[in-house]
Coordinates of C-alpha atoms and ligand atoms in Angstrom, one line a residue:
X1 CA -162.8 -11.8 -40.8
X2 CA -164.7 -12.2 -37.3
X3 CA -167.2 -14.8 -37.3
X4 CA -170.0 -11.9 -36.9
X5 CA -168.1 -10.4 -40.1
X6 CA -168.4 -14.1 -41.9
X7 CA -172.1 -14.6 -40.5
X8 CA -173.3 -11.2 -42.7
X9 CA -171.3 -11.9 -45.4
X10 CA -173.0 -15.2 -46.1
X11 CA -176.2 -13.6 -45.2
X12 CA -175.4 -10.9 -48.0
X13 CA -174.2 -13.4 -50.3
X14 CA -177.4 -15.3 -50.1
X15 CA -179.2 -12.5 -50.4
X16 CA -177.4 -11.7 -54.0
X17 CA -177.8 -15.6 -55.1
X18 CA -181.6 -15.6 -54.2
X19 CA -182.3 -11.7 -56.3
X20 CA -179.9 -13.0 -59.5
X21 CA -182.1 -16.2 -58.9
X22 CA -185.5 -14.5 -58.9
X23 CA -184.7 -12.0 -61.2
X24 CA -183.9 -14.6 -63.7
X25 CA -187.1 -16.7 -63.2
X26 CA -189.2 -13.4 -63.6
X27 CA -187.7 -12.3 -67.2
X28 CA -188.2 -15.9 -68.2
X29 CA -192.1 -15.4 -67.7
X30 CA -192.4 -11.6 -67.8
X31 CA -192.2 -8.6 -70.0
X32 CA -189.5 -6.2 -69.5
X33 CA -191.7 -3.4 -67.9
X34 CA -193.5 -5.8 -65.9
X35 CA -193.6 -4.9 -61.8
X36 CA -191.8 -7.8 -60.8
X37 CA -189.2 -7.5 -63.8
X38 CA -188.5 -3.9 -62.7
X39 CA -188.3 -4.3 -58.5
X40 CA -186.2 -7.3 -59.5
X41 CA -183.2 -5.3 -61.2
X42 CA -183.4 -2.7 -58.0
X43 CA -182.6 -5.4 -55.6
X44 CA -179.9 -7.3 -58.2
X45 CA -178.0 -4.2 -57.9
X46 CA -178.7 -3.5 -54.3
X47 CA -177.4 -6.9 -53.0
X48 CA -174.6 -6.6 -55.5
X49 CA -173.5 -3.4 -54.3
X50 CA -173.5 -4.9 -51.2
X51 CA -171.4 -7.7 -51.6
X52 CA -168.9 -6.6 -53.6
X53 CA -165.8 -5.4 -52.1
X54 CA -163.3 -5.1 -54.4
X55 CA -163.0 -5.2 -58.1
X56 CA -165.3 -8.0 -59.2
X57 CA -167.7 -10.1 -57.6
X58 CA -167.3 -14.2 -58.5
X59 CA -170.0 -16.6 -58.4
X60 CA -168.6 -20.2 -59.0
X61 CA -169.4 -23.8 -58.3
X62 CA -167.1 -26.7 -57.6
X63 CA -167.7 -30.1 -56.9
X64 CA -171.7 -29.5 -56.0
X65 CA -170.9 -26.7 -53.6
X66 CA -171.0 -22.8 -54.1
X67 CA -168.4 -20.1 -53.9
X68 CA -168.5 -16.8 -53.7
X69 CA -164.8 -15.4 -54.4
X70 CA -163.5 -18.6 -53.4
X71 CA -165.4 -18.5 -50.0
X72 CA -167.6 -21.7 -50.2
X73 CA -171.1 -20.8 -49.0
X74 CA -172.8 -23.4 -46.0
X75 CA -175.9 -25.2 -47.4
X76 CA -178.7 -25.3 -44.5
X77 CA -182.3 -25.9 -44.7
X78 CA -183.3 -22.4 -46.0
X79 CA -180.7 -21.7 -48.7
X80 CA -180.5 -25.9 -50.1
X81 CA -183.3 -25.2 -52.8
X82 CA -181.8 -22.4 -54.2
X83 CA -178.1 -23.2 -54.3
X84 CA -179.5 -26.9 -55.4
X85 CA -181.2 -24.7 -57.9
X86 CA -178.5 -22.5 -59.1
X87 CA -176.4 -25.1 -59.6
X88 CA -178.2 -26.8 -61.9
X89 CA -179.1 -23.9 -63.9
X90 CA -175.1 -23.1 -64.7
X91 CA -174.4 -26.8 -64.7
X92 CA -177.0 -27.4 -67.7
X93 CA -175.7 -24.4 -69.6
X94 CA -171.8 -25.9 -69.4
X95 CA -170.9 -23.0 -67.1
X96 CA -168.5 -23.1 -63.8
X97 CA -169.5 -20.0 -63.2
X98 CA -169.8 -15.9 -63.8
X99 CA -167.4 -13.0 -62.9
X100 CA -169.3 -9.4 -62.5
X101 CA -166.9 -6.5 -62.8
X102 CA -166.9 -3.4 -60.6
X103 CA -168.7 -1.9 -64.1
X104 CA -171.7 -3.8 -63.5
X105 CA -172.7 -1.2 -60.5
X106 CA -173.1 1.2 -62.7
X107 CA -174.9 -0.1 -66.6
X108 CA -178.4 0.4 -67.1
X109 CA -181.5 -1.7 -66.4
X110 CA -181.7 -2.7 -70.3
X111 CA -178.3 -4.0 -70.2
X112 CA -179.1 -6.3 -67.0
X113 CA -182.3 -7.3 -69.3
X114 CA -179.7 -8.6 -72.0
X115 CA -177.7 -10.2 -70.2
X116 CA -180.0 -12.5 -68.7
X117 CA -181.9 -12.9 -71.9
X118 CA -178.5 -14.1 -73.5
X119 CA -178.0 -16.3 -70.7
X120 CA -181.3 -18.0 -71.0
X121 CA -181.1 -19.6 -74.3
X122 CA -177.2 -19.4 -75.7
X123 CA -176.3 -22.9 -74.3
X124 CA -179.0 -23.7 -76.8
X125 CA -177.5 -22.4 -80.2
X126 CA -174.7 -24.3 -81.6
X127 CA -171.2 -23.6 -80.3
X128 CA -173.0 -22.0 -77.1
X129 CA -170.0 -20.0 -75.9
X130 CA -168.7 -18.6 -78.4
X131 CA -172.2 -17.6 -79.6
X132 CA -172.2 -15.8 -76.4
X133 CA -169.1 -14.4 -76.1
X134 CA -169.6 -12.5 -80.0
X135 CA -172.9 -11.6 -78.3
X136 CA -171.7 -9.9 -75.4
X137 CA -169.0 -8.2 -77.7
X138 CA -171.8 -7.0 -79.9
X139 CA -173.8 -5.4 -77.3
X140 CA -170.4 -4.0 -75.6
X141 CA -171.4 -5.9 -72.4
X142 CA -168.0 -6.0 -70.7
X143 CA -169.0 -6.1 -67.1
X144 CA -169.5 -9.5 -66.9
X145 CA -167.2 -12.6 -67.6
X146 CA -168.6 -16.2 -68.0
X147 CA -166.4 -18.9 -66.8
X148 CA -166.5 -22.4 -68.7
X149 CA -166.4 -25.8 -67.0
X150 CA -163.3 -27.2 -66.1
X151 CA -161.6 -28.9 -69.7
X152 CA -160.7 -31.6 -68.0
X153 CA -164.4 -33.4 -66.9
X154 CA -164.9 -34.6 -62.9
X155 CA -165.5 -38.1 -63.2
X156 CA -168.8 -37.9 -61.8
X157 CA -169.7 -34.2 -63.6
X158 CA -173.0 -34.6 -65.7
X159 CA -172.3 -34.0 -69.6
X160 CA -174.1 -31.1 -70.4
X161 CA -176.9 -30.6 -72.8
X162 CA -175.2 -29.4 -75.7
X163 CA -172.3 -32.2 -75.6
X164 CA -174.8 -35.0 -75.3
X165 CA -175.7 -33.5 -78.9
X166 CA -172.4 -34.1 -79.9
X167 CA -172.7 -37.4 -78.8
X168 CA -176.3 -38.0 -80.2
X169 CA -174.9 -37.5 -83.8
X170 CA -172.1 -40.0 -83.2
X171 CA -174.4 -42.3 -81.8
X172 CA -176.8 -42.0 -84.5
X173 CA -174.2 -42.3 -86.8
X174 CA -173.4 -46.1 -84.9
X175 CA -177.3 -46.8 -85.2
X176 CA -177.2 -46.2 -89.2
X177 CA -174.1 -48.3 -89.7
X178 CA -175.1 -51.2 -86.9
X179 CA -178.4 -51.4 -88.8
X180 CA -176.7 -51.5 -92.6
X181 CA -174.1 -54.2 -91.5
X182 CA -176.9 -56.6 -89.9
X183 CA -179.4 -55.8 -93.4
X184 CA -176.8 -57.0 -95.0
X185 CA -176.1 -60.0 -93.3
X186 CA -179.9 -60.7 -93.3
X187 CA -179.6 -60.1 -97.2
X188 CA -176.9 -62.7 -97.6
X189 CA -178.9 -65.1 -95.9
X190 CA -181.6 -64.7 -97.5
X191 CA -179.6 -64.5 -101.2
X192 CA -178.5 -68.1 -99.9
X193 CA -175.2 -66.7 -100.2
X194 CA -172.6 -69.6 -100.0
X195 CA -170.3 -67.6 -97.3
X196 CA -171.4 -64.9 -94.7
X197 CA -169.2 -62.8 -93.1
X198 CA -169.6 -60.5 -90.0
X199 CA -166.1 -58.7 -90.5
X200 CA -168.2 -55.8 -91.0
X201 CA -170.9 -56.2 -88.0
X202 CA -167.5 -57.0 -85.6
X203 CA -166.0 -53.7 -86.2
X204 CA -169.0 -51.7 -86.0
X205 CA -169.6 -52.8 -82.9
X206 CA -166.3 -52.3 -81.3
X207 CA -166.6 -48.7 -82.0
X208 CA -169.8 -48.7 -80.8
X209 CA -168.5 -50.2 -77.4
X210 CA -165.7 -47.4 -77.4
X211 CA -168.5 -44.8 -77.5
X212 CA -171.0 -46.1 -75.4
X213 CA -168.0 -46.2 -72.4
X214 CA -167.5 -42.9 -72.8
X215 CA -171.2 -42.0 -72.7
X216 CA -173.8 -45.1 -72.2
X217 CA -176.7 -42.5 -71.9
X218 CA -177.0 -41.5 -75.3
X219 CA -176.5 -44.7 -76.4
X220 CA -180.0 -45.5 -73.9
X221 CA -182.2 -42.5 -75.5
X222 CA -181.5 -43.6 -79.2
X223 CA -183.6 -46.7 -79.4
X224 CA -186.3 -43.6 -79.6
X225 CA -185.3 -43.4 -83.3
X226 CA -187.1 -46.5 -84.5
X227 CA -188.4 -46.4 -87.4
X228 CA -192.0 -48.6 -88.2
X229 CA -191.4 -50.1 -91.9
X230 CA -188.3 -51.9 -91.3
X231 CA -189.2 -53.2 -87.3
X232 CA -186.9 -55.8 -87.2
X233 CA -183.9 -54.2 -87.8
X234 CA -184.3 -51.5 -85.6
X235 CA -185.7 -53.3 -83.0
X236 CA -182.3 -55.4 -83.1
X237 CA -180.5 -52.5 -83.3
X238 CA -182.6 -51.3 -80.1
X239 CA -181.8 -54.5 -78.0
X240 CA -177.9 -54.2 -79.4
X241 CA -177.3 -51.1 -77.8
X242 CA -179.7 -51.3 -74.1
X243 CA -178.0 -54.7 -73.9
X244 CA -174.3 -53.3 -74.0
X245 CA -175.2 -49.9 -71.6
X246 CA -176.9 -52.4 -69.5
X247 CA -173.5 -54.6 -69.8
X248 CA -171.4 -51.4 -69.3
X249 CA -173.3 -50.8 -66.4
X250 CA -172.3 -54.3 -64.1
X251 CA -169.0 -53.4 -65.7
X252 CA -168.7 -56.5 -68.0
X253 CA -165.2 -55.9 -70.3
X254 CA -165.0 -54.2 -73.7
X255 CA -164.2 -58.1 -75.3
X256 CA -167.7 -59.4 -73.4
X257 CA -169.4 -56.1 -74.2
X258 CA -168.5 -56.4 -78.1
X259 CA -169.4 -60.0 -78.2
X260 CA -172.7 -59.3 -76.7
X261 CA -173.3 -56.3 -78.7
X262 CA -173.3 -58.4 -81.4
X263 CA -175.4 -61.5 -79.7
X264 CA -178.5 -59.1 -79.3
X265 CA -178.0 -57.7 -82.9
X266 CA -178.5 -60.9 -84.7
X267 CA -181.0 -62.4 -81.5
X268 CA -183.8 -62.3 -84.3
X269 CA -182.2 -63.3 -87.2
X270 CA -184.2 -66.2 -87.4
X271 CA -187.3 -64.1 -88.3
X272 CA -185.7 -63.2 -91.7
X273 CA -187.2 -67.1 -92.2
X274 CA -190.8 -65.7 -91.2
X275 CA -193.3 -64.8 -94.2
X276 CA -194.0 -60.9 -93.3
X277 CA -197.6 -61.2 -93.7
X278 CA -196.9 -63.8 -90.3
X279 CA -194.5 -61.5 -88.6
X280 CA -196.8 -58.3 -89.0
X281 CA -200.4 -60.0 -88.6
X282 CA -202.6 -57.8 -86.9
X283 CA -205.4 -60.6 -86.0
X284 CA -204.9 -63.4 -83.6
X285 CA -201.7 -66.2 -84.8
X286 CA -203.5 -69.3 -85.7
X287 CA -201.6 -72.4 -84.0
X288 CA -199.0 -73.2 -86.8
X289 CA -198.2 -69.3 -87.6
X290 CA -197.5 -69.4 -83.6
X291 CA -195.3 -72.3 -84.0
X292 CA -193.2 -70.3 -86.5
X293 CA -193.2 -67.4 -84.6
X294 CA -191.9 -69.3 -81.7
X295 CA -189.1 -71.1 -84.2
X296 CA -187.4 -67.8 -84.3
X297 CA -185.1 -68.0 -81.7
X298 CA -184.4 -71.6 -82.5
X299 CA -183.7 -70.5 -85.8
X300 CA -181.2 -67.5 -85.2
X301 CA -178.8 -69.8 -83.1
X302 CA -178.8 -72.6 -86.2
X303 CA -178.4 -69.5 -89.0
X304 CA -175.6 -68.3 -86.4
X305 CA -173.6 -71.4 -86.9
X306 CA -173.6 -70.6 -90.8
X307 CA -171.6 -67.3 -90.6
X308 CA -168.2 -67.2 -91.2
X309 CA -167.1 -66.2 -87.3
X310 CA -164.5 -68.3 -85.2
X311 CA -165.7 -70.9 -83.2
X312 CA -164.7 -69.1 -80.5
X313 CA -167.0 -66.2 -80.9
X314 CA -169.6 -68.6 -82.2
X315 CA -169.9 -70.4 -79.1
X316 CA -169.7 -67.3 -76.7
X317 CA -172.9 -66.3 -78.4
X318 CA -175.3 -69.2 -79.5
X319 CA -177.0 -69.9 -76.3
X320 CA -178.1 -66.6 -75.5
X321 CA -180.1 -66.3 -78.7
X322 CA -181.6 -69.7 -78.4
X323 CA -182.3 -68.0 -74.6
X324 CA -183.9 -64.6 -75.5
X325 CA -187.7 -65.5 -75.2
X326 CA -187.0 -67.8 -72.1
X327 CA -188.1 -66.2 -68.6
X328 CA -185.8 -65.6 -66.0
X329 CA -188.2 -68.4 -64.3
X330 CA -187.2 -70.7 -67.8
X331 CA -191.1 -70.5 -68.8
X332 CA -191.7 -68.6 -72.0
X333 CA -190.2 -70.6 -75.4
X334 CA -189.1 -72.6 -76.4
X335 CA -190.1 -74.8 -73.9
X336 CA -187.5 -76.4 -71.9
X337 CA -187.3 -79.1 -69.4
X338 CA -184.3 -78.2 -67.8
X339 CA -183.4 -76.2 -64.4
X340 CA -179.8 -74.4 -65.4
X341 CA -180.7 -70.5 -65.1
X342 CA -180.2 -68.5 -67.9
X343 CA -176.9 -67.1 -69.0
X344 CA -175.9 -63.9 -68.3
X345 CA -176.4 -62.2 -71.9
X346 CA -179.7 -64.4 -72.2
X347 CA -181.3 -62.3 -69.2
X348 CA -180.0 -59.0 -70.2
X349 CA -181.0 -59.5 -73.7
X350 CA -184.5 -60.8 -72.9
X351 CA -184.7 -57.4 -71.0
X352 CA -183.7 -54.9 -73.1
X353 CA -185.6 -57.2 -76.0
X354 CA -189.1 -57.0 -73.8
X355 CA -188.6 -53.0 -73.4
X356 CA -188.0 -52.2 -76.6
X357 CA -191.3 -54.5 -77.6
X358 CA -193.3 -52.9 -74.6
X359 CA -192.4 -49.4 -76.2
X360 CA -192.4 -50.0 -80.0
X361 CA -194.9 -48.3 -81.8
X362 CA -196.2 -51.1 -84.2
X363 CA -199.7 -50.5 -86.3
X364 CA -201.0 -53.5 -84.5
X365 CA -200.5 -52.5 -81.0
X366 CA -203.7 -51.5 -79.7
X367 CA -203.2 -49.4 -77.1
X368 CA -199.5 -47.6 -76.6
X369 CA -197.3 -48.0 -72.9
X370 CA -195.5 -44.9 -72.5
X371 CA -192.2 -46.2 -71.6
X372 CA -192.0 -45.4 -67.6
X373 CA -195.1 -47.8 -67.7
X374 CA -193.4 -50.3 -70.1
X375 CA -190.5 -50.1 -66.8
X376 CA -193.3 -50.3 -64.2
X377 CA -194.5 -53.4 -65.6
X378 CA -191.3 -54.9 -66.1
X379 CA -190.5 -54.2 -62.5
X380 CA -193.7 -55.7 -61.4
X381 CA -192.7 -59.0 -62.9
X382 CA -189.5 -59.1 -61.8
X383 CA -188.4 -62.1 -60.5
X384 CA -190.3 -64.1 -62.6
X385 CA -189.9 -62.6 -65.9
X386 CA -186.6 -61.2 -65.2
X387 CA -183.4 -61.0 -63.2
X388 CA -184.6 -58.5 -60.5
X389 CA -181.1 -57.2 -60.1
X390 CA -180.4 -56.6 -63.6
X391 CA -184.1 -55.3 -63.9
X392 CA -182.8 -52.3 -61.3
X393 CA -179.8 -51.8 -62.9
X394 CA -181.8 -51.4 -66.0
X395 CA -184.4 -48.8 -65.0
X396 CA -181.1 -47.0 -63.1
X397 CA -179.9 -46.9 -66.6
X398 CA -183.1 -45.1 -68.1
X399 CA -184.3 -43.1 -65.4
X400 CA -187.5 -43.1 -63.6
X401 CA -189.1 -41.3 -67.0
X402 CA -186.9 -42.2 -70.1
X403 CA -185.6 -40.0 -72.5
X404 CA -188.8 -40.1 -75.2
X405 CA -191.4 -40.2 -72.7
X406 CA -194.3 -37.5 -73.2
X407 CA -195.5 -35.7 -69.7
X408 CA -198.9 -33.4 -69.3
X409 CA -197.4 -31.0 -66.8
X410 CA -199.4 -29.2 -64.1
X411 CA -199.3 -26.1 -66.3
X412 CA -200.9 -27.8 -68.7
X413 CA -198.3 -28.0 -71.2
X414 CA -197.3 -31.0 -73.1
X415 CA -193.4 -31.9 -72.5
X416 CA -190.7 -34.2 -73.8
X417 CA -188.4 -36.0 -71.6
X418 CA -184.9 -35.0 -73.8
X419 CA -182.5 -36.4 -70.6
X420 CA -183.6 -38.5 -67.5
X421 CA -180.9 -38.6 -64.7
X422 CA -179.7 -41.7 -64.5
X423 CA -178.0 -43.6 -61.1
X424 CA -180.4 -41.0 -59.2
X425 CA -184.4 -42.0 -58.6
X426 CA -185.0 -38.9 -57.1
X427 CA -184.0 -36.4 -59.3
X428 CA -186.2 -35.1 -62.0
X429 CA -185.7 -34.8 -65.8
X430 CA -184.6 -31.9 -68.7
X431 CA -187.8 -31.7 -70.7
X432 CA -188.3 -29.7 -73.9
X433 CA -192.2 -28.1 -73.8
X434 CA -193.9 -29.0 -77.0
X435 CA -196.4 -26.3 -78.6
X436 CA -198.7 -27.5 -80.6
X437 CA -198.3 -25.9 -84.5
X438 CA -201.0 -27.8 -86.3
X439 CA -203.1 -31.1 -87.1
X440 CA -200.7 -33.4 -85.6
X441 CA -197.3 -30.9 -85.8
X442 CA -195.5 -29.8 -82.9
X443 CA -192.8 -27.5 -82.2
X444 CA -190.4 -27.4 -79.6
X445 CA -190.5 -24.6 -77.3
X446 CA -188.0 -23.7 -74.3
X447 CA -185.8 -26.8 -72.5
X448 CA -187.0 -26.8 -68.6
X449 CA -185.7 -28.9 -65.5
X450 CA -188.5 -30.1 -64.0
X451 CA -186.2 -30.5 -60.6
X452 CA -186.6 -27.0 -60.2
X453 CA -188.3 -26.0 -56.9
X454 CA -189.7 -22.7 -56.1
X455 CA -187.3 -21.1 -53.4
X456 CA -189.5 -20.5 -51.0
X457 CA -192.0 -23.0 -50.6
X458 CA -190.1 -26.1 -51.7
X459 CA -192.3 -27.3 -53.8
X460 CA -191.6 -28.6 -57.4
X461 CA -192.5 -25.5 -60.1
X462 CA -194.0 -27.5 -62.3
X463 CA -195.6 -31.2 -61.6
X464 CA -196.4 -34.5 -63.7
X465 CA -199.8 -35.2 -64.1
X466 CA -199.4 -37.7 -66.4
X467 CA -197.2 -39.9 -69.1
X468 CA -197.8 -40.8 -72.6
X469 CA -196.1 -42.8 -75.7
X470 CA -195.0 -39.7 -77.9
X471 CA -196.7 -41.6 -80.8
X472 CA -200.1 -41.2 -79.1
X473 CA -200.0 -37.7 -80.0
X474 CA -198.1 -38.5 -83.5
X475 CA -194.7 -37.5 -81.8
X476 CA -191.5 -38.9 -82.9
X477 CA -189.1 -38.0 -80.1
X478 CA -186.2 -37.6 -82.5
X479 CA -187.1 -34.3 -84.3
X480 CA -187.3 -32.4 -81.0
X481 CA -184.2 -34.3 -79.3
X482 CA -181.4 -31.8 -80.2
X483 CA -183.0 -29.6 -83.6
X484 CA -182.3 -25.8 -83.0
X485 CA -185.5 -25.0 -83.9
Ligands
FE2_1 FE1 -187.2 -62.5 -80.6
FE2_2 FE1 -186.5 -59.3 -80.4

């Protein structure tokens, strides 16, 4: 091929990417026999007839780059918004790619229509391929081939959608049995039970450090599940799993990661000793129900040394829970005289304990933080408050907007942040639009990106105007997280 030859061919190619592109955002919004709708299929099969030459035509992506029957296309200042943009729209949906047939030049406008009406929301529906495949069979579309992402996953290839729901309900399954195993230790205690064993605790966790390497995101969206009447536990159950992802992230060892899984689970075990009418005052703490308040940490690292654990593991985790309401500057309680910093799981625990805190929805709290506030004050005290490295690491972790937060969008809609890219500040999150049913219901609409930008100016499609706590609006994240409906 001449260079001139080459030079069209990408011109031509480009051409086809920006009409599939277009044509795709314009059934999303409009009506079949809408203007744009219509033109839109005429120049989908012009620029397809153009650029195919032989049998089929093969649009497929590859480590971040685009190909066009295996000829990668050159990204440059016109074309990065749209490729950027068309990779993330077959990346969400689990897709390497599509194969048009020769066929394809010659179906109907209807059948273009149902295509990309399929393509739109299968990777939605449970077992998204094969939903599609019997779909396409159904409607005898057989001028088009979908091609799945690789088997074997890229090391730094983003999960898509419907495997983090996969991974939710293993996760979720981690939270239920973390929170049972530390209840019952807390019930033991309290039964004055002569020995206490954390067999149980000990394996659950393990497991729960075998996940969470595999996928540490998940494991940072669930503390969205917590539930008001029994705070404590999940609370613990909160800090248990932010401390180990933010572990997993500076790369401590499974051994360390278990041992501190289980550190942040029982940090609060001292406020089983707490009268609940103390621990869940709404008014002001007098002085002495402060002082008991303030016990707790105290407390958890004297009812540690009563479990039947090795001495070993003991020690590896009493500290730290004496530690957890110290600052990273050693004010906070209880009061110390000393100068040795922290420890290591002291200062990750008091983090992930403070977040989950800042973003807890307790009756008493006055007025809610939504939770990239709750980060945007715990950046602010960095330093002084907490480690400012691991304070990075932590909002690298959750994303500029965590999974749970609620965002007003530009269009006015109300949307749901269901993944937040982590290890990236600059990219934007999958929200799920929220359309409002009745007094206080919601119902999940369509899942959007809001890093899509419009192709030709650059600009965002849809911006944040402003953040909320779900449970300002009576949300609970969880029953719009993955549900079908
Ligand atoms: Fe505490
Ligand atoms: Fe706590």
């Amino acid at each position: 091929m001449t260079d001139s030859a080459k030079y069209r061919s990408y011109s031509q190619f480009e051409e086809f990417l920006l009409n599939f592109y277009n044509l795709r955002q314009n059934v999303r919004i409009h009506s079949d026999n809408h203007k744009l709708v219509i033109r839109g299929i005429e120049k989908f099969f012009e620029s397809i007839n153009n650029c195919m030459e032989n049998e089929s035509l093969t649009l497929k992506i590859s480590n971040d780059q685009l190909f066009i029957d295996d000829e990668k296309l050159p990204y440059n200042r016109t074309t990065k918004n749209l490729f950027d943009n068309i990779i993330r729209y077959f990346d969400t949906r689990g897709l390497e790619g599509v194969r048009f047939l020769e066929a394809v030049k010659h179906v109907s406008a209807e059948e273009i229509l149902a295509f990309l009406r399929l393509l739109e929301h299968f990777w939605q529906k449970p077992e998204p391929l094969t939903w599609l495949t019997n779909c396409l069979a159904a409607q005898n579309i057989n001028w088009v081939e979908m091609i799945k992402k690789s088997e074997i996953p890229q090391a730094d290839q983003e999960s898509s959608y419907k495997d983090k729901a996969e991974r939710w309900e293993r996760a979720r399954k981690d939270y239920t049995y973390a929170k049972a195993s530390l209840e019952e230790v807390a019930q033991k205690i309290k039964d004055k039970k002569s020995v206490v064993g954390i067999g149980k605790t000990v394996r659950v966790v393990q497991d729960m450090v075998t996940n969470l390497i595999e996928d540490d995101e998940v494991y940072a969206a669930i503390s969205t599940l917590r539930v008001f009447d029994d705070y404590t536990f999940t609370h613990s159950v909160n800090v248990a799993m932010l401390s180990m992802c933010l572990g997993r992230r500076i790369n401590l060892s499974r051994r360390t990661l278990a041992s501190l899984g289980i550190c942040a689970l029982f940090h609060d075990l001292g406020k089983i000793e707490i009268p609940n009418e103390v621990l869940h005052k709404k008014d002001k703490l007098d002085d002495s129900e402060l002082k008991l308040i303030e016990e707790h940490s105290l407390n958890s690292a004297r009812l540690l040394l009563k479990l039947k654990a090795s001495l070993d593991s003991k020690a590896r985790i009493l500290v730290p829970l004496f530690e957890h309401h110290l600052k990273y500057d050693l004010s906070g309680y209880p009061r110390v005289d000393w100068k040795k910093p922290l420890t290591l799981f002291g200062k990750i625990i008091s983090i992930a304990d403070k977040y989950d805190t800042l973003t807890s929805s307790r009756a008493y709290r006055k007025s809610l933080l939504s939770p990239d506030r709750a980060l945007g004050y715990m950046l602010d005290h960095a330093g002084k408050d907490f480690d400012p490295i691991l304070i990075k690491v932590f909002i690298n972790i959750l994303g500029v907007y965590p999974v749970g937060t609620l965002l007003r969008l530009d269009t006015d809609e109300l949307a749901l942040v269901v993944s937040s890219p982590s290890r990236n500040f600059s990219k934007r999150p999958l929200v799920c639009v929220l359309e409002k049913e009745g007094e206080g219901s919601y119902k999940k609409r369509e899942i959007i990106n809001l890093d899509e930008r419009d192709t030709e100016t650059g600009n965002y499609v849809r911006e944040i105007i402003e953040t909320y706590h779900p449970a300002t609006f009576g949300i609970q994240p969880v029953q719009h997280m993955f549900s079908s409906n």
